[in-house]
Amino acid sequence: MANQARRRQVSSKAEGTTTAKVATTEKDVVREPAASAVSWKLLALAYLLLMAGGVYYYCVHMLWEDEIPEEEVYMVPVHVAKLPGRGMGVVAARNISRGELVLREKPLFLVPPKVSTSSPGAILLASLATLSPRQRGSYYNLSYVGFPEGLKKGTSRYNEELALAIFQTNAVAAGSHGVGIFPRMARLNHGCSNAFNVVYTWRDDEGVLVVHALKSITEGQELLTTYTDTKRPRHVRRQFLKDQYGFDCQCSVCSLSDDLAALSDQRLNGMAELYAQFSGWQHGQLNGREAASLAESIWRLGHEEGYWSERGQLAADVALIAAAHSDSAAVRDWARLAQTWFGYELGGDSVQAQEMERIMAAPQLHSAWGVRAREEVGGPAPWIYAA
């Protein structure tokens, strides 16, 4: 309608111009058809531009509306850049506070927990076929290891093995939904022990993966997560990362001198051993106070190492132990500590943090309340709140 009105308006002007120039000189009359031709060419050009704009709008807002620049998917300003010796990485564009939400990402696609087929690569190709070209591009742009040599490019076997290698290198567990691919999260490089500063978590009820800052991050600092449980010696961690992801870890912890690395390994091994002892409570091998004391020892070693992850769950476990022994004061204290650290690691709006708030309000409502003999478990030592 607008184009039609515009054509009518232009035609009227052209007609008016011709009528006005009938009484002018012969020279002017001879030039009139050329001017009219130019007007129609301009009109045609404008029409083509409008059509091109419409196609662009459709592609961007209808086909590719979920494909926005990587930096805009992050909840804080970041730079996605190529880093020396590390490939692509994510760098903070401003200071990021501990507990701040860094990324919220839906999966590119999900693969169910159980797949009844002898060709997982074929299933992946079928999933990829449902994506837009840009989405498929973001998948094939991911790094990978374990791709068989000698396959001919373009063959069915080659395509299936490539899709599978990318998936196995980058897939993240997505709870009851199975396993998913998250291209933006995959940009986060690995750090061991005290080197990683962000933690990713899958939220089953929301169907999204979230990343929170475990520690304060300064502008220009790289955001690092962890690909494995790093409470293991350096040589064990490095071998696992080499086998699974194809790189030699050079994070700040793995780059320590041998003597400092040995001290770090000693602390990490100590934490792993204490966790194993701590689990003895559920088998009746410890009383409540002994279990709480072990939790404090784990916390202390973690503080010395700079390993802050899993503190929320550790405090929540002691809150459960206190509830089992009917120590309501201890339940509140440990649940409060758990809520704080769940807030940092998983988000204050996480199911875990909200559950701790509910337990603080009514310790007797804890599902473990009173299942063991009554005992005074005691709350966290004062130094823990500052650690």
PDB file of C-alpha atoms in Angstrom, residues 7-252:
ATOM      1  CA  ARG A   7       3.896   5.499  -7.021  1.00  0.00           C
ATOM      2  CA  ARG A   8       0.678   7.478  -7.316  1.00  0.00           C
ATOM      3  CA  GLN A   9       2.316  10.459  -5.694  1.00  0.00           C
ATOM      4  CA  VAL A  10       5.320  10.301  -8.016  1.00  0.00           C
ATOM      5  CA  SER A  11       3.038   9.879 -11.054  1.00  0.00           C
ATOM      6  CA  SER A  12       1.021  12.922 -10.072  1.00  0.00           C
ATOM      7  CA  LYS A  13       4.162  14.977  -9.767  1.00  0.00           C
ATOM      8  CA  ALA A  14       5.381  13.758 -13.136  1.00  0.00           C
ATOM      9  CA  GLU A  15       2.041  14.577 -14.755  1.00  0.00           C
ATOM     10  CA  GLY A  16       1.980  18.007 -13.162  1.00  0.00           C
ATOM     11  CA  THR A  17       5.478  18.671 -14.408  1.00  0.00           C
ATOM     12  CA  THR A  18       4.566  17.699 -17.972  1.00  0.00           C
ATOM     13  CA  THR A  19       1.433  19.881 -17.925  1.00  0.00           C
ATOM     14  CA  ALA A  20       3.351  22.877 -16.617  1.00  0.00           C
ATOM     15  CA  LYS A  21       6.021  22.543 -19.249  1.00  0.00           C
ATOM     16  CA  VAL A  22       3.732  22.350 -22.299  1.00  0.00           C
ATOM     17  CA  ALA A  23       3.931  26.105 -22.670  1.00  0.00           C
ATOM     18  CA  THR A  24       7.705  26.301 -22.220  1.00  0.00           C
ATOM     19  CA  THR A  25      10.423  26.187 -24.820  1.00  0.00           C
ATOM     20  CA  GLU A  26      10.916  23.321 -27.217  1.00  0.00           C
ATOM     21  CA  LYS A  27      14.212  22.485 -25.539  1.00  0.00           C
ATOM     22  CA  ASP A  28      12.483  21.855 -22.236  1.00  0.00           C
ATOM     23  CA  VAL A  29       9.829  19.699 -23.862  1.00  0.00           C
ATOM     24  CA  VAL A  30      12.459  17.517 -25.531  1.00  0.00           C
ATOM     25  CA  ARG A  31      14.258  16.876 -22.192  1.00  0.00           C
ATOM     26  CA  GLU A  32      11.139  15.801 -20.303  1.00  0.00           C
ATOM     27  CA  PRO A  33      11.093  12.087 -21.291  1.00  0.00           C
ATOM     28  CA  ALA A  34      14.695  11.643 -20.052  1.00  0.00           C
ATOM     29  CA  ALA A  35      13.813  13.129 -16.662  1.00  0.00           C
ATOM     30  CA  SER A  36      10.797  10.835 -16.397  1.00  0.00           C
ATOM     31  CA  ALA A  37      12.949   7.776 -17.177  1.00  0.00           C
ATOM     32  CA  VAL A  38      15.390   8.722 -14.432  1.00  0.00           C
ATOM     33  CA  SER A  39      12.519   9.053 -11.960  1.00  0.00           C
ATOM     34  CA  TRP A  40      11.279   5.566 -12.759  1.00  0.00           C
ATOM     35  CA  LYS A  41      14.786   4.128 -12.420  1.00  0.00           C
ATOM     36  CA  LEU A  42      15.131   5.723  -9.002  1.00  0.00           C
ATOM     37  CA  LEU A  43      11.726   4.364  -8.049  1.00  0.00           C
ATOM     38  CA  ALA A  44      12.735   0.857  -9.153  1.00  0.00           C
ATOM     39  CA  LEU A  45      15.961   1.105  -7.188  1.00  0.00           C
ATOM     40  CA  ALA A  46      14.090   2.201  -4.080  1.00  0.00           C
ATOM     41  CA  TYR A  47      11.707  -0.723  -4.509  1.00  0.00           C
ATOM     42  CA  LEU A  48      14.588  -3.194  -4.753  1.00  0.00           C
ATOM     43  CA  LEU A  49      16.172  -1.734  -1.624  1.00  0.00           C
ATOM     44  CA  LEU A  50      12.899  -2.125   0.245  1.00  0.00           C
ATOM     45  CA  MET A  51      12.631  -5.728  -0.898  1.00  0.00           C
ATOM     46  CA  ALA A  52      16.227  -6.431   0.202  1.00  0.00           C
ATOM     47  CA  GLY A  53      15.523  -4.861   3.576  1.00  0.00           C
ATOM     48  CA  GLY A  54      12.463  -7.056   3.978  1.00  0.00           C
ATOM     49  CA  VAL A  55      14.452 -10.212   3.209  1.00  0.00           C
ATOM     50  CA  TYR A  56      17.161  -9.183   5.687  1.00  0.00           C
ATOM     51  CA  TYR A  57      14.598  -8.482   8.412  1.00  0.00           C
ATOM     52  CA  TYR A  58      12.970 -11.862   7.829  1.00  0.00           C
ATOM     53  CA  CYS A  59      16.272 -13.730   8.017  1.00  0.00           C
ATOM     54  CA  VAL A  60      17.437 -11.942  11.161  1.00  0.00           C
ATOM     55  CA  HIS A  61      14.184 -11.876  13.096  1.00  0.00           C
ATOM     56  CA  MET A  62      12.457 -15.013  11.867  1.00  0.00           C
ATOM     57  CA  LEU A  63      15.209 -17.467  10.911  1.00  0.00           C
ATOM     58  CA  TRP A  64      18.165 -16.373  13.012  1.00  0.00           C
ATOM     59  CA  GLU A  65      16.526 -14.647  15.959  1.00  0.00           C
ATOM     60  CA  ASP A  66      18.260 -16.986  18.421  1.00  0.00           C
ATOM     61  CA  GLU A  67      21.669 -16.470  16.845  1.00  0.00           C
ATOM     62  CA  ILE A  68      22.941 -13.300  18.450  1.00  0.00           C
ATOM     63  CA  PRO A  69      26.618 -12.459  18.948  1.00  0.00           C
ATOM     64  CA  GLU A  70      28.328 -14.529  21.622  1.00  0.00           C
ATOM     65  CA  GLU A  71      29.116 -11.485  23.771  1.00  0.00           C
ATOM     66  CA  GLU A  72      25.396 -10.623  23.974  1.00  0.00           C
ATOM     67  CA  VAL A  73      24.474 -14.053  25.380  1.00  0.00           C
ATOM     68  CA  TYR A  74      26.659 -13.421  28.400  1.00  0.00           C
ATOM     69  CA  MET A  75      25.023 -11.576  31.281  1.00  0.00           C
ATOM     70  CA  VAL A  76      28.164  -9.498  31.873  1.00  0.00           C
ATOM     71  CA  PRO A  77      30.388  -7.670  29.350  1.00  0.00           C
ATOM     72  CA  VAL A  78      33.033 -10.017  27.945  1.00  0.00           C
ATOM     73  CA  HIS A  79      35.364 -10.339  24.991  1.00  0.00           C
ATOM     74  CA  VAL A  80      35.517 -13.618  23.081  1.00  0.00           C
ATOM     75  CA  ALA A  81      39.025 -13.619  21.653  1.00  0.00           C
ATOM     76  CA  LYS A  82      41.858 -15.819  20.480  1.00  0.00           C
ATOM     77  CA  LEU A  83      44.337 -16.243  23.327  1.00  0.00           C
ATOM     78  CA  PRO A  84      47.999 -17.213  22.886  1.00  0.00           C
ATOM     79  CA  GLY A  85      48.423 -20.937  23.419  1.00  0.00           C
ATOM     80  CA  ARG A  86      44.790 -21.434  24.514  1.00  0.00           C
ATOM     81  CA  GLY A  87      42.687 -21.023  21.399  1.00  0.00           C
ATOM     82  CA  MET A  88      39.480 -19.046  21.813  1.00  0.00           C
ATOM     83  CA  GLY A  89      38.691 -17.810  25.316  1.00  0.00           C
ATOM     84  CA  VAL A  90      36.425 -15.499  27.259  1.00  0.00           C
ATOM     85  CA  VAL A  91      37.857 -12.393  28.940  1.00  0.00           C
ATOM     86  CA  ALA A  92      36.062 -10.082  31.371  1.00  0.00           C
ATOM     87  CA  ALA A  93      35.372  -6.596  29.973  1.00  0.00           C
ATOM     88  CA  ARG A  94      34.742  -5.253  33.483  1.00  0.00           C
ATOM     89  CA  ASN A  95      35.154  -6.386  37.081  1.00  0.00           C
ATOM     90  CA  ILE A  96      32.794  -9.260  37.924  1.00  0.00           C
ATOM     91  CA  SER A  97      31.619  -9.821  41.498  1.00  0.00           C
ATOM     92  CA  ARG A  98      31.637 -13.187  43.227  1.00  0.00           C
ATOM     93  CA  GLY A  99      28.270 -14.866  42.739  1.00  0.00           C
ATOM     94  CA  GLU A 100      27.347 -12.806  39.673  1.00  0.00           C
ATOM     95  CA  LEU A 101      25.502 -14.561  36.858  1.00  0.00           C
ATOM     96  CA  VAL A 102      27.871 -14.749  33.888  1.00  0.00           C
ATOM     97  CA  LEU A 103      26.016 -16.831  31.306  1.00  0.00           C
ATOM     98  CA  ARG A 104      22.584 -18.296  30.751  1.00  0.00           C
ATOM     99  CA  GLU A 105      22.400 -20.593  27.730  1.00  0.00           C
ATOM    100  CA  LYS A 106      19.909 -23.019  26.231  1.00  0.00           C
ATOM    101  CA  PRO A 107      21.319 -26.103  24.520  1.00  0.00           C
ATOM    102  CA  LEU A 108      21.884 -26.115  20.781  1.00  0.00           C
ATOM    103  CA  PHE A 109      20.293 -29.560  20.932  1.00  0.00           C
ATOM    104  CA  LEU A 110      19.912 -32.424  23.406  1.00  0.00           C
ATOM    105  CA  VAL A 111      20.542 -36.151  23.094  1.00  0.00           C
ATOM    106  CA  PRO A 112      18.411 -38.392  25.360  1.00  0.00           C
ATOM    107  CA  PRO A 113      20.140 -40.377  28.127  1.00  0.00           C
ATOM    108  CA  LYS A 114      19.501 -43.672  26.353  1.00  0.00           C
ATOM    109  CA  VAL A 115      19.808 -44.028  22.596  1.00  0.00           C
ATOM    110  CA  SER A 116      18.903 -47.341  20.948  1.00  0.00           C
ATOM    111  CA  THR A 117      21.090 -47.318  17.867  1.00  0.00           C
ATOM    112  CA  SER A 118      24.430 -48.632  16.720  1.00  0.00           C
ATOM    113  CA  SER A 119      25.260 -45.337  15.017  1.00  0.00           C
ATOM    114  CA  PRO A 120      25.344 -42.381  17.446  1.00  0.00           C
ATOM    115  CA  GLY A 121      26.931 -40.273  14.704  1.00  0.00           C
ATOM    116  CA  ALA A 122      23.810 -40.719  12.556  1.00  0.00           C
ATOM    117  CA  ILE A 123      21.629 -39.488  15.427  1.00  0.00           C
ATOM    118  CA  LEU A 124      23.813 -36.413  15.800  1.00  0.00           C
ATOM    119  CA  LEU A 125      23.604 -35.668  12.074  1.00  0.00           C
ATOM    120  CA  ALA A 126      19.822 -35.917  12.275  1.00  0.00           C
ATOM    121  CA  SER A 127      19.806 -33.418  15.152  1.00  0.00           C
ATOM    122  CA  LEU A 128      22.142 -31.089  13.268  1.00  0.00           C
ATOM    123  CA  ALA A 129      19.880 -31.214  10.215  1.00  0.00           C
ATOM    124  CA  THR A 130      17.137 -29.481  12.208  1.00  0.00           C
ATOM    125  CA  LEU A 131      19.365 -26.464  12.918  1.00  0.00           C
ATOM    126  CA  SER A 132      19.871 -23.334  10.872  1.00  0.00           C
ATOM    127  CA  PRO A 133      23.111 -22.916   8.890  1.00  0.00           C
ATOM    128  CA  ARG A 134      24.562 -20.577  11.497  1.00  0.00           C
ATOM    129  CA  GLN A 135      23.696 -22.935  14.329  1.00  0.00           C
ATOM    130  CA  ARG A 136      25.357 -25.820  12.522  1.00  0.00           C
ATOM    131  CA  GLY A 137      28.330 -23.557  11.954  1.00  0.00           C
ATOM    132  CA  SER A 138      28.611 -22.873  15.683  1.00  0.00           C
ATOM    133  CA  TYR A 139      28.683 -26.641  16.263  1.00  0.00           C
ATOM    134  CA  TYR A 140      31.339 -27.416  13.671  1.00  0.00           C
ATOM    135  CA  ASN A 141      33.408 -24.488  14.925  1.00  0.00           C
ATOM    136  CA  LEU A 142      33.961 -26.263  18.256  1.00  0.00           C
ATOM    137  CA  SER A 143      37.263 -27.996  18.947  1.00  0.00           C
ATOM    138  CA  TYR A 144      37.459 -31.780  19.102  1.00  0.00           C
ATOM    139  CA  VAL A 145      39.738 -34.759  19.662  1.00  0.00           C
ATOM    140  CA  GLY A 146      39.471 -38.451  18.910  1.00  0.00           C
ATOM    141  CA  PHE A 147      38.688 -38.134  15.211  1.00  0.00           C
ATOM    142  CA  PRO A 148      39.876 -41.229  13.298  1.00  0.00           C
ATOM    143  CA  GLU A 149      42.575 -40.674  10.708  1.00  0.00           C
ATOM    144  CA  GLY A 150      42.365 -41.710   7.082  1.00  0.00           C
ATOM    145  CA  LEU A 151      38.671 -41.041   6.489  1.00  0.00           C
ATOM    146  CA  LYS A 152      37.669 -39.506   3.176  1.00  0.00           C
ATOM    147  CA  LYS A 153      36.100 -36.100   3.568  1.00  0.00           C
ATOM    148  CA  GLY A 154      32.458 -35.934   2.543  1.00  0.00           C
ATOM    149  CA  THR A 155      31.684 -39.617   3.068  1.00  0.00           C
ATOM    150  CA  SER A 156      28.974 -40.777   5.451  1.00  0.00           C
ATOM    151  CA  ARG A 157      31.543 -42.300   7.789  1.00  0.00           C
ATOM    152  CA  TYR A 158      33.574 -39.083   7.827  1.00  0.00           C
ATOM    153  CA  ASN A 159      30.517 -36.931   8.600  1.00  0.00           C
ATOM    154  CA  GLU A 160      29.314 -39.224  11.372  1.00  0.00           C
ATOM    155  CA  GLU A 161      32.725 -39.524  13.027  1.00  0.00           C
ATOM    156  CA  LEU A 162      33.278 -35.756  12.878  1.00  0.00           C
ATOM    157  CA  ALA A 163      29.905 -35.038  14.476  1.00  0.00           C
ATOM    158  CA  LEU A 164      30.613 -37.645  17.145  1.00  0.00           C
ATOM    159  CA  ALA A 165      34.114 -36.349  17.939  1.00  0.00           C
ATOM    160  CA  ILE A 166      32.799 -32.802  18.423  1.00  0.00           C
ATOM    161  CA  PHE A 167      29.964 -34.060  20.599  1.00  0.00           C
ATOM    162  CA  GLN A 168      32.127 -36.247  22.828  1.00  0.00           C
ATOM    163  CA  THR A 169      34.614 -33.412  23.362  1.00  0.00           C
ATOM    164  CA  ASN A 170      32.069 -30.717  24.197  1.00  0.00           C
ATOM    165  CA  ALA A 171      28.923 -32.385  25.538  1.00  0.00           C
ATOM    166  CA  VAL A 172      27.654 -31.405  28.992  1.00  0.00           C
ATOM    167  CA  ALA A 173      25.304 -33.420  31.196  1.00  0.00           C
ATOM    168  CA  ALA A 174      21.816 -31.929  31.204  1.00  0.00           C
ATOM    169  CA  GLY A 175      20.115 -33.814  34.024  1.00  0.00           C
ATOM    170  CA  SER A 176      17.053 -35.840  33.099  1.00  0.00           C
ATOM    171  CA  HIS A 177      17.133 -34.302  29.617  1.00  0.00           C
ATOM    172  CA  GLY A 178      20.286 -36.213  28.699  1.00  0.00           C
ATOM    173  CA  VAL A 179      23.363 -34.509  27.272  1.00  0.00           C
ATOM    174  CA  GLY A 180      23.555 -31.176  25.476  1.00  0.00           C
ATOM    175  CA  ILE A 181      25.798 -28.899  23.459  1.00  0.00           C
ATOM    176  CA  PHE A 182      26.338 -25.317  24.619  1.00  0.00           C
ATOM    177  CA  PRO A 183      28.578 -23.433  22.146  1.00  0.00           C
ATOM    178  CA  ARG A 184      29.031 -20.298  24.280  1.00  0.00           C
ATOM    179  CA  MET A 185      29.836 -22.209  27.450  1.00  0.00           C
ATOM    180  CA  ALA A 186      32.286 -24.313  25.398  1.00  0.00           C
ATOM    181  CA  ARG A 187      34.371 -21.157  24.909  1.00  0.00           C
ATOM    182  CA  LEU A 188      35.336 -21.293  28.592  1.00  0.00           C
ATOM    183  CA  ASN A 189      38.787 -22.772  29.011  1.00  0.00           C
ATOM    184  CA  HIS A 190      39.849 -25.066  31.854  1.00  0.00           C
ATOM    185  CA  GLY A 191      41.656 -24.307  35.080  1.00  0.00           C
ATOM    186  CA  CYS A 192      42.575 -26.689  37.919  1.00  0.00           C
ATOM    187  CA  SER A 193      42.086 -26.284  41.659  1.00  0.00           C
ATOM    188  CA  ASN A 194      42.323 -22.592  42.543  1.00  0.00           C
ATOM    189  CA  ALA A 195      42.735 -21.481  38.901  1.00  0.00           C
ATOM    190  CA  PHE A 196      39.085 -21.738  37.821  1.00  0.00           C
ATOM    191  CA  ASN A 197      36.836 -18.833  38.745  1.00  0.00           C
ATOM    192  CA  VAL A 198      33.430 -19.674  37.250  1.00  0.00           C
ATOM    193  CA  VAL A 199      31.190 -22.714  37.670  1.00  0.00           C
ATOM    194  CA  TYR A 200      28.509 -24.023  35.309  1.00  0.00           C
ATOM    195  CA  THR A 201      25.335 -25.761  36.436  1.00  0.00           C
ATOM    196  CA  TRP A 202      22.409 -27.304  34.579  1.00  0.00           C
ATOM    197  CA  ARG A 203      18.967 -26.280  35.843  1.00  0.00           C
ATOM    198  CA  ASP A 204      16.664 -29.151  35.066  1.00  0.00           C
ATOM    199  CA  ASP A 205      13.442 -27.292  35.863  1.00  0.00           C
ATOM    200  CA  GLU A 206      14.330 -24.400  33.538  1.00  0.00           C
ATOM    201  CA  GLY A 207      16.117 -26.326  30.816  1.00  0.00           C
ATOM    202  CA  VAL A 208      19.098 -23.970  30.786  1.00  0.00           C
ATOM    203  CA  LEU A 209      22.751 -23.988  31.744  1.00  0.00           C
ATOM    204  CA  VAL A 210      23.940 -21.153  33.989  1.00  0.00           C
ATOM    205  CA  VAL A 211      27.450 -19.993  34.825  1.00  0.00           C
ATOM    206  CA  HIS A 212      28.262 -18.019  37.995  1.00  0.00           C
ATOM    207  CA  ALA A 213      31.431 -16.334  39.195  1.00  0.00           C
ATOM    208  CA  LEU A 214      32.866 -18.413  42.028  1.00  0.00           C
ATOM    209  CA  LYS A 215      35.452 -15.730  42.728  1.00  0.00           C
ATOM    210  CA  SER A 216      35.780 -12.038  41.999  1.00  0.00           C
ATOM    211  CA  ILE A 217      37.174 -11.514  38.487  1.00  0.00           C
ATOM    212  CA  THR A 218      39.028  -8.386  37.412  1.00  0.00           C
ATOM    213  CA  GLU A 219      38.720  -6.661  34.065  1.00  0.00           C
ATOM    214  CA  GLY A 220      40.984  -8.317  31.491  1.00  0.00           C
ATOM    215  CA  GLN A 221      41.129 -11.616  33.391  1.00  0.00           C
ATOM    216  CA  GLU A 222      40.158 -14.817  31.584  1.00  0.00           C
ATOM    217  CA  LEU A 223      37.077 -16.689  32.767  1.00  0.00           C
ATOM    218  CA  LEU A 224      37.996 -20.303  33.523  1.00  0.00           C
ATOM    219  CA  THR A 225      35.849 -23.236  34.527  1.00  0.00           C
ATOM    220  CA  THR A 226      36.875 -26.806  35.315  1.00  0.00           C
ATOM    221  CA  TYR A 227      36.333 -29.844  33.105  1.00  0.00           C
ATOM    222  CA  THR A 228      36.864 -32.447  35.812  1.00  0.00           C
ATOM    223  CA  ASP A 229      37.268 -33.048  39.524  1.00  0.00           C
ATOM    224  CA  THR A 230      40.672 -31.492  40.120  1.00  0.00           C
ATOM    225  CA  LYS A 231      41.186 -32.807  43.649  1.00  0.00           C
ATOM    226  CA  ARG A 232      43.857 -35.079  42.197  1.00  0.00           C
ATOM    227  CA  PRO A 233      47.652 -34.854  41.728  1.00  0.00           C
ATOM    228  CA  ARG A 234      48.967 -32.746  38.865  1.00  0.00           C
ATOM    229  CA  HIS A 235      50.206 -35.668  36.761  1.00  0.00           C
ATOM    230  CA  VAL A 236      46.842 -37.436  37.045  1.00  0.00           C
ATOM    231  CA  ARG A 237      44.913 -34.285  36.091  1.00  0.00           C
ATOM    232  CA  ARG A 238      47.177 -33.567  33.147  1.00  0.00           C
ATOM    233  CA  GLN A 239      46.949 -37.097  31.794  1.00  0.00           C
ATOM    234  CA  PHE A 240      43.156 -37.086  32.007  1.00  0.00           C
ATOM    235  CA  LEU A 241      42.899 -33.725  30.232  1.00  0.00           C
ATOM    236  CA  LYS A 242      45.326 -34.875  27.555  1.00  0.00           C
ATOM    237  CA  ASP A 243      43.402 -38.077  26.905  1.00  0.00           C
ATOM    238  CA  GLN A 244      39.935 -36.559  27.060  1.00  0.00           C
ATOM    239  CA  TYR A 245      40.427 -33.104  25.574  1.00  0.00           C
ATOM    240  CA  GLY A 246      43.758 -33.259  23.788  1.00  0.00           C
ATOM    241  CA  PHE A 247      45.664 -30.483  25.562  1.00  0.00           C
ATOM    242  CA  ASP A 248      48.488 -30.169  28.064  1.00  0.00           C
ATOM    243  CA  CYS A 249      47.162 -28.131  30.961  1.00  0.00           C
ATOM    244  CA  GLN A 250      49.236 -25.024  31.600  1.00  0.00           C
ATOM    245  CA  CYS A 251      46.926 -23.331  34.110  1.00  0.00           C
ATOM    246  CA  SER A 252      48.446 -21.400  37.008  1.00  0.00           C
TER     247      SER A 252
END
